[in-house]
Short mmCIF file of C-alpha atoms in Angstrom, two decimals:
data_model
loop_
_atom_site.label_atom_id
_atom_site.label_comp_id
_atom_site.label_asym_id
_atom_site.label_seq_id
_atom_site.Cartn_x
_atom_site.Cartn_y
_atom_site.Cartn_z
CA UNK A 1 10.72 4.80 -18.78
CA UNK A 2 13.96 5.62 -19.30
CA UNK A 3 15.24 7.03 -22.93
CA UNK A 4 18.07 5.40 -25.35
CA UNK A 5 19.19 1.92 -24.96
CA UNK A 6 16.97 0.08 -23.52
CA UNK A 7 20.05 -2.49 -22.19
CA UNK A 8 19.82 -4.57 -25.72
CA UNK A 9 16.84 -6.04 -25.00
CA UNK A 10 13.51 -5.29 -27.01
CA UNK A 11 10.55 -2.90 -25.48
CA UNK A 12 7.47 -4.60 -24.68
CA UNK A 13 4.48 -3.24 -26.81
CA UNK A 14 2.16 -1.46 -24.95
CA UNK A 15 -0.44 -3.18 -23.57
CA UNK A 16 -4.07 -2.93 -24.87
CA UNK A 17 -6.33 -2.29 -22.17
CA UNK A 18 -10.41 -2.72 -22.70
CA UNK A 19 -12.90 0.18 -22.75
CA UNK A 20 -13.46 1.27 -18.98
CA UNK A 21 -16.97 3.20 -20.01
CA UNK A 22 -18.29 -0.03 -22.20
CA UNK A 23 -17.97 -2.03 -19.02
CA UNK A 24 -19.42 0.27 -16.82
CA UNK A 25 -22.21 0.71 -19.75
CA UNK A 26 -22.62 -3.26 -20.05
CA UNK A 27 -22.88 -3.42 -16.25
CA UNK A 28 -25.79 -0.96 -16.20
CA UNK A 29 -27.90 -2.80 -18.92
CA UNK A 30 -27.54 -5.80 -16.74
CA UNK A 31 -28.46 -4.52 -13.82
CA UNK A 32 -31.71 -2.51 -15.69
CA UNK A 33 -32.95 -6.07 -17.25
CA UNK A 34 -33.06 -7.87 -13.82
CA UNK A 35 -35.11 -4.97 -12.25
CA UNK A 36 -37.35 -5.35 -15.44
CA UNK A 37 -37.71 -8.84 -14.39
CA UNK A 38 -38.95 -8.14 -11.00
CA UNK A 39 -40.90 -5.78 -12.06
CA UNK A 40 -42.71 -8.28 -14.45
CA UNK A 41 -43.24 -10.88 -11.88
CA UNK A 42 -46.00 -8.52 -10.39
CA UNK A 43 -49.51 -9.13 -11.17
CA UNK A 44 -50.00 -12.18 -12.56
CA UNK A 45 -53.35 -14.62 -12.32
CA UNK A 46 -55.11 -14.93 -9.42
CA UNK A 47 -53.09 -16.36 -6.18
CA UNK A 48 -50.43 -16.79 -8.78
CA UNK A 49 -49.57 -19.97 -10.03
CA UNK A 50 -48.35 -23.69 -8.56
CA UNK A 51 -43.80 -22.79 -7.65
CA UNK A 52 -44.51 -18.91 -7.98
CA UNK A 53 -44.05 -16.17 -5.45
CA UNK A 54 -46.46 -14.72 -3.92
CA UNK A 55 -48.07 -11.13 -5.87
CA UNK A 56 -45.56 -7.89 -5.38
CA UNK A 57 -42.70 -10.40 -3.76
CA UNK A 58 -39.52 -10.81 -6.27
CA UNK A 59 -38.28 -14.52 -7.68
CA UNK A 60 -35.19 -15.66 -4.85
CA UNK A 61 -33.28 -16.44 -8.41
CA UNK A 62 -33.66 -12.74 -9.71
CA UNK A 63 -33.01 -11.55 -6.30
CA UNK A 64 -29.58 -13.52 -6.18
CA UNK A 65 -29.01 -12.61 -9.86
CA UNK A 66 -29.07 -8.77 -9.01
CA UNK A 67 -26.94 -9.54 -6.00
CA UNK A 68 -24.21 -11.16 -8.66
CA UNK A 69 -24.66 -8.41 -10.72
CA UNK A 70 -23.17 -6.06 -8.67
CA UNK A 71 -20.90 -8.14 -7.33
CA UNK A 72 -19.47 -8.49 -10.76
CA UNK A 73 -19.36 -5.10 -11.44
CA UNK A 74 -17.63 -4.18 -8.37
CA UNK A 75 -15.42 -7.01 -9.25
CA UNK A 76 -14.38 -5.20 -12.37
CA UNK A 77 -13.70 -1.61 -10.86
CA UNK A 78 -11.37 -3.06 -8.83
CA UNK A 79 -8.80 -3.71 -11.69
CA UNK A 80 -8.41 0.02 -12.64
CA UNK A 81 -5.35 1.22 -11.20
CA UNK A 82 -2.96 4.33 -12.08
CA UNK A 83 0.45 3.78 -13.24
CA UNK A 84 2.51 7.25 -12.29
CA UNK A 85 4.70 9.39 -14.54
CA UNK A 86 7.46 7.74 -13.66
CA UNK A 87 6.84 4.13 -13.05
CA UNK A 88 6.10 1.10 -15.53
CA UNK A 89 3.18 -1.46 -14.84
CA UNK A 90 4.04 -4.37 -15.63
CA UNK A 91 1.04 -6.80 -15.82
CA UNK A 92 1.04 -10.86 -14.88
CA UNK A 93 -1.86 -13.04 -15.48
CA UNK A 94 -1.56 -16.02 -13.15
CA UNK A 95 2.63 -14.80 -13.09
CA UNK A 96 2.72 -14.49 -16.14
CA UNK A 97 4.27 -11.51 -18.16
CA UNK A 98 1.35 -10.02 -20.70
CA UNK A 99 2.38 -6.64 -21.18
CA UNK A 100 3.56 -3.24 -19.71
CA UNK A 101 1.22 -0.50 -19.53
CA UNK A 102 2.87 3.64 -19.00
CA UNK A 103 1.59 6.47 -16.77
CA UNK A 104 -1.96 7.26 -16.92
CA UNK A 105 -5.33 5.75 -15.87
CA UNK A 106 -5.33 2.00 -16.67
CA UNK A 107 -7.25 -1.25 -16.17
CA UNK A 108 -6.11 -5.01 -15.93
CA UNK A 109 -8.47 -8.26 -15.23
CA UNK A 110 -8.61 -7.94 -11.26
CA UNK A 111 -7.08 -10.50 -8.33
CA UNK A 112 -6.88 -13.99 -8.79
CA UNK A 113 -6.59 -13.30 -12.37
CA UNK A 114 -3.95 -10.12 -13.05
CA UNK A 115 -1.80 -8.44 -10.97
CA UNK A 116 0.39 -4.96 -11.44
CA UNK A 117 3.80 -4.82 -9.78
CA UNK A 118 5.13 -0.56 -10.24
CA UNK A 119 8.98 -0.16 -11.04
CA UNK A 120 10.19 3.12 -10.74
CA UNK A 121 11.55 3.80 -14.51
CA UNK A 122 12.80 6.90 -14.64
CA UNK A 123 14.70 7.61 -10.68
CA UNK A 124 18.74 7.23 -10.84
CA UNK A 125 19.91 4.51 -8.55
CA UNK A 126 23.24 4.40 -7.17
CA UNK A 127 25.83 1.28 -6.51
CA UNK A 128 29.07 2.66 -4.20
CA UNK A 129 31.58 0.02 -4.50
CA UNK A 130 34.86 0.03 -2.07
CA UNK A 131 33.05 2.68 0.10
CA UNK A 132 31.76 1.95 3.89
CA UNK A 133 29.97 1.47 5.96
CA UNK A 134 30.42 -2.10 5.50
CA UNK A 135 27.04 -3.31 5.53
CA UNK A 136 24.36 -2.62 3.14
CA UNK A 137 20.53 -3.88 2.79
CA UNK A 138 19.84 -5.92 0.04
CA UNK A 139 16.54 -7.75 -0.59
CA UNK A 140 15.39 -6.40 2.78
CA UNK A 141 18.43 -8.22 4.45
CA UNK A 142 21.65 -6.79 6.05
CA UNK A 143 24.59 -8.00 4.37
CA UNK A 144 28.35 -7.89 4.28
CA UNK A 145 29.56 -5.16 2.07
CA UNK A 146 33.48 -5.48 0.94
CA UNK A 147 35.94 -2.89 2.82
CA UNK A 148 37.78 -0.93 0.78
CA UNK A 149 40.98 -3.21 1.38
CA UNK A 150 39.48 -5.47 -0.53
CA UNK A 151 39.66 -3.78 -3.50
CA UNK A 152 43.42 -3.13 -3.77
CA UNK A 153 43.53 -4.07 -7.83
CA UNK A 154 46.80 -4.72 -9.82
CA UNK A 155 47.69 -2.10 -12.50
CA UNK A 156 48.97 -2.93 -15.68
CA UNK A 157 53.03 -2.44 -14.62
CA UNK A 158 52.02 -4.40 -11.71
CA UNK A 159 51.16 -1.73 -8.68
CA UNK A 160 49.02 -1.82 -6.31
CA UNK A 161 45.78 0.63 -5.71
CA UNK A 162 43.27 1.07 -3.92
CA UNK A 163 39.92 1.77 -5.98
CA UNK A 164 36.54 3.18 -4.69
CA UNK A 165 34.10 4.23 -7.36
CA UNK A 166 30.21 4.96 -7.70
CA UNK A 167 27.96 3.43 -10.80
CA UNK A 168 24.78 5.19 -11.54
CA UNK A 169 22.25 2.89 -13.31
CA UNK A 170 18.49 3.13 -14.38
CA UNK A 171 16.15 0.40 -15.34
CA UNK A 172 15.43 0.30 -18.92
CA UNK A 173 13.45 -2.89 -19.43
CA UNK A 174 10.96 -3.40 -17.00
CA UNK A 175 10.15 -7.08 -17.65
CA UNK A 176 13.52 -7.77 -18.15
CA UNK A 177 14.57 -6.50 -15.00
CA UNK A 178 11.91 -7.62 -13.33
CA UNK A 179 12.15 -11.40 -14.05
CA UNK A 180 15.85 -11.54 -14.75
CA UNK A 181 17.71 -10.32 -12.00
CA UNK A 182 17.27 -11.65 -8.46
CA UNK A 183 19.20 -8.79 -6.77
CA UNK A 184 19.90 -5.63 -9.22
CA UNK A 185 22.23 -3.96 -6.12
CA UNK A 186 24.44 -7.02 -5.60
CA UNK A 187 24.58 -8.22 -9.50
CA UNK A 188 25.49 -4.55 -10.72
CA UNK A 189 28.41 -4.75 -7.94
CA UNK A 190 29.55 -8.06 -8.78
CA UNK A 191 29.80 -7.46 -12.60
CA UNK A 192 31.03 -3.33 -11.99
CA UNK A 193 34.21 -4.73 -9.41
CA UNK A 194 34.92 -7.45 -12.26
CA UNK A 195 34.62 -4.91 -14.84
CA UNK A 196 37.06 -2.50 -12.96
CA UNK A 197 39.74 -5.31 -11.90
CA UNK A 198 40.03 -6.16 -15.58
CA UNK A 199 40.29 -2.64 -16.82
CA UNK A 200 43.18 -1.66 -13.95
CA UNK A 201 44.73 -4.65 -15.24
CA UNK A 202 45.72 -3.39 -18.45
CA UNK A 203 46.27 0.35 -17.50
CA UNK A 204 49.42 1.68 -16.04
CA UNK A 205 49.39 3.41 -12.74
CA UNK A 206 50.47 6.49 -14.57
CA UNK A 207 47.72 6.86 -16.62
CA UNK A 208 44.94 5.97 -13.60
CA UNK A 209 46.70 8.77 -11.30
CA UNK A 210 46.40 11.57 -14.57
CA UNK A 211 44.45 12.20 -17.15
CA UNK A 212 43.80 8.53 -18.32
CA UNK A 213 41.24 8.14 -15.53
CA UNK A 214 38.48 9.64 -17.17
CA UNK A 215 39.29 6.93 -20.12
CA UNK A 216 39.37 4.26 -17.66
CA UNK A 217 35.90 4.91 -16.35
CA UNK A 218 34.42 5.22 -19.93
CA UNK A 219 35.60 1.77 -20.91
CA UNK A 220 34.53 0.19 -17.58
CA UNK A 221 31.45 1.68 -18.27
CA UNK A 222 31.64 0.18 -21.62
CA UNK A 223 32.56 -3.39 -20.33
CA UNK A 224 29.89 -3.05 -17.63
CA UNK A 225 27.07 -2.17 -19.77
CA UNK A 226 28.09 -5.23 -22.32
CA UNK A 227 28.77 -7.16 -19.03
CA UNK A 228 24.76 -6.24 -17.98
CA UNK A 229 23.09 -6.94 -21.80
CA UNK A 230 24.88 -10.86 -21.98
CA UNK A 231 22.72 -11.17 -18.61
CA UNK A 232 19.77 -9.58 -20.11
CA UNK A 233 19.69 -7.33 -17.12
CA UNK A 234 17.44 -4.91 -18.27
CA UNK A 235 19.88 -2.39 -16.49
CA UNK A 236 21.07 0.85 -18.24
CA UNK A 237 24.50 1.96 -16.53
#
């Protein structure tokens, strides 16, 4: 996950995942009790008794029992799962948020119970704002992306100018991101154009053509990031 601010909004606590081995280990005694069982059904008094099986053939009941036995067993190896160096699990229990487990070997209740959806934590994603083409994906879907002429913003001493700009962003709260924002692309443009328009607004066209520019960005940064936290975004800019 990404380091430093987290986008105001508090870290999850690591998840507590059971003991992998102590299942497997449980499973094992199980499954060593049942054969015990058929074993001990051998034998017996002579032509065995009235509702028994017949001598050397296993009880139906302990055969099904074994049968559920490793069903259940298989059932539980198929919630470990690994969680890559740079993603974040984040773990639902019937949709639910429960937790957030980091990169390693890791194990959650499996299907219909839990589920793990990956986010990539730590990879840089990129917003271009005012720059074609004019169509971008979003949510698997083609939309309409605004041309650049529709970002002519008014400066402070009232001029027009034409602004194109990039914001880099990383996700800093997985659950927050995850159940917060609908679409991160579209909401980081909608609140980064806002954030620009109001910070043109109040700076000269002097001072965005020279050496006030790199100001400008650092408080639209500023406003952007604040902008981001009041929607509890999860989003570091």
């Amino acid at each position: 996950a990404p380091k430093g601010d987290n986008g105001g909004g508090r870290t999850p606590p690591p998840m507590q995942n059971p003991d992998i081995e102590k299942i497997f280990s449980q499973g094992q005694e199980k499954l060593l009790k049942l054969l015990k069982n058929v074993n001990g059904g051998k034998g017996g008094g002579k032509g065995g008794g009235k509702g028994k099986p017949p001598v050397g053939e296993p009880d139906n009941k302990i055969v099904i029992g074994i049968i559920a036995a490793i069903a259940f067993i298989v059932w539980l190896l198929s919630g470990v799962y690994t969680v890559d160096t740079k993603e974040a699990g984040v773990v639902l229990r019937f949709g639910k948020y429960v937790g957030t487990t980091g990169p390693g070997l890791n194990w959650h209740w499996p299907t219909p119970v839990e589920k793990v959806i990956k986010l990539s934590v730590t990879d840089r994603y990129r917003t271009e704002i005012g720059v074609r083409p004019e169509k971008v994906r979003s949510r698997g879907k083609v939309v309409d992306s605004r041309g650049s002429e529709d970002l002519l913003m008014l400066t402070g001493d009232e001029n027009l100018v034409d602004v194109n700009f990039e914001v880099q962003w990383q996700i800093a709260n997985a659950e927050k991101f995850l159940f917060n924002v609908y679409d991160p692309q579209l909401t980081v443009r909608n609140a980064a154009e806002s954030a620009m328009r109001e910070m043109i607004g109040t700076t000269p066209l002097s001072e965005i053509l020279s050496e006030g520019r790199s100001i400008l960005q650092q408080k639209t940064k500023e406003l952007l990031q604040n902008t981001l936290d009041s929607y509890d975004s999860g989003i570091r800019i």
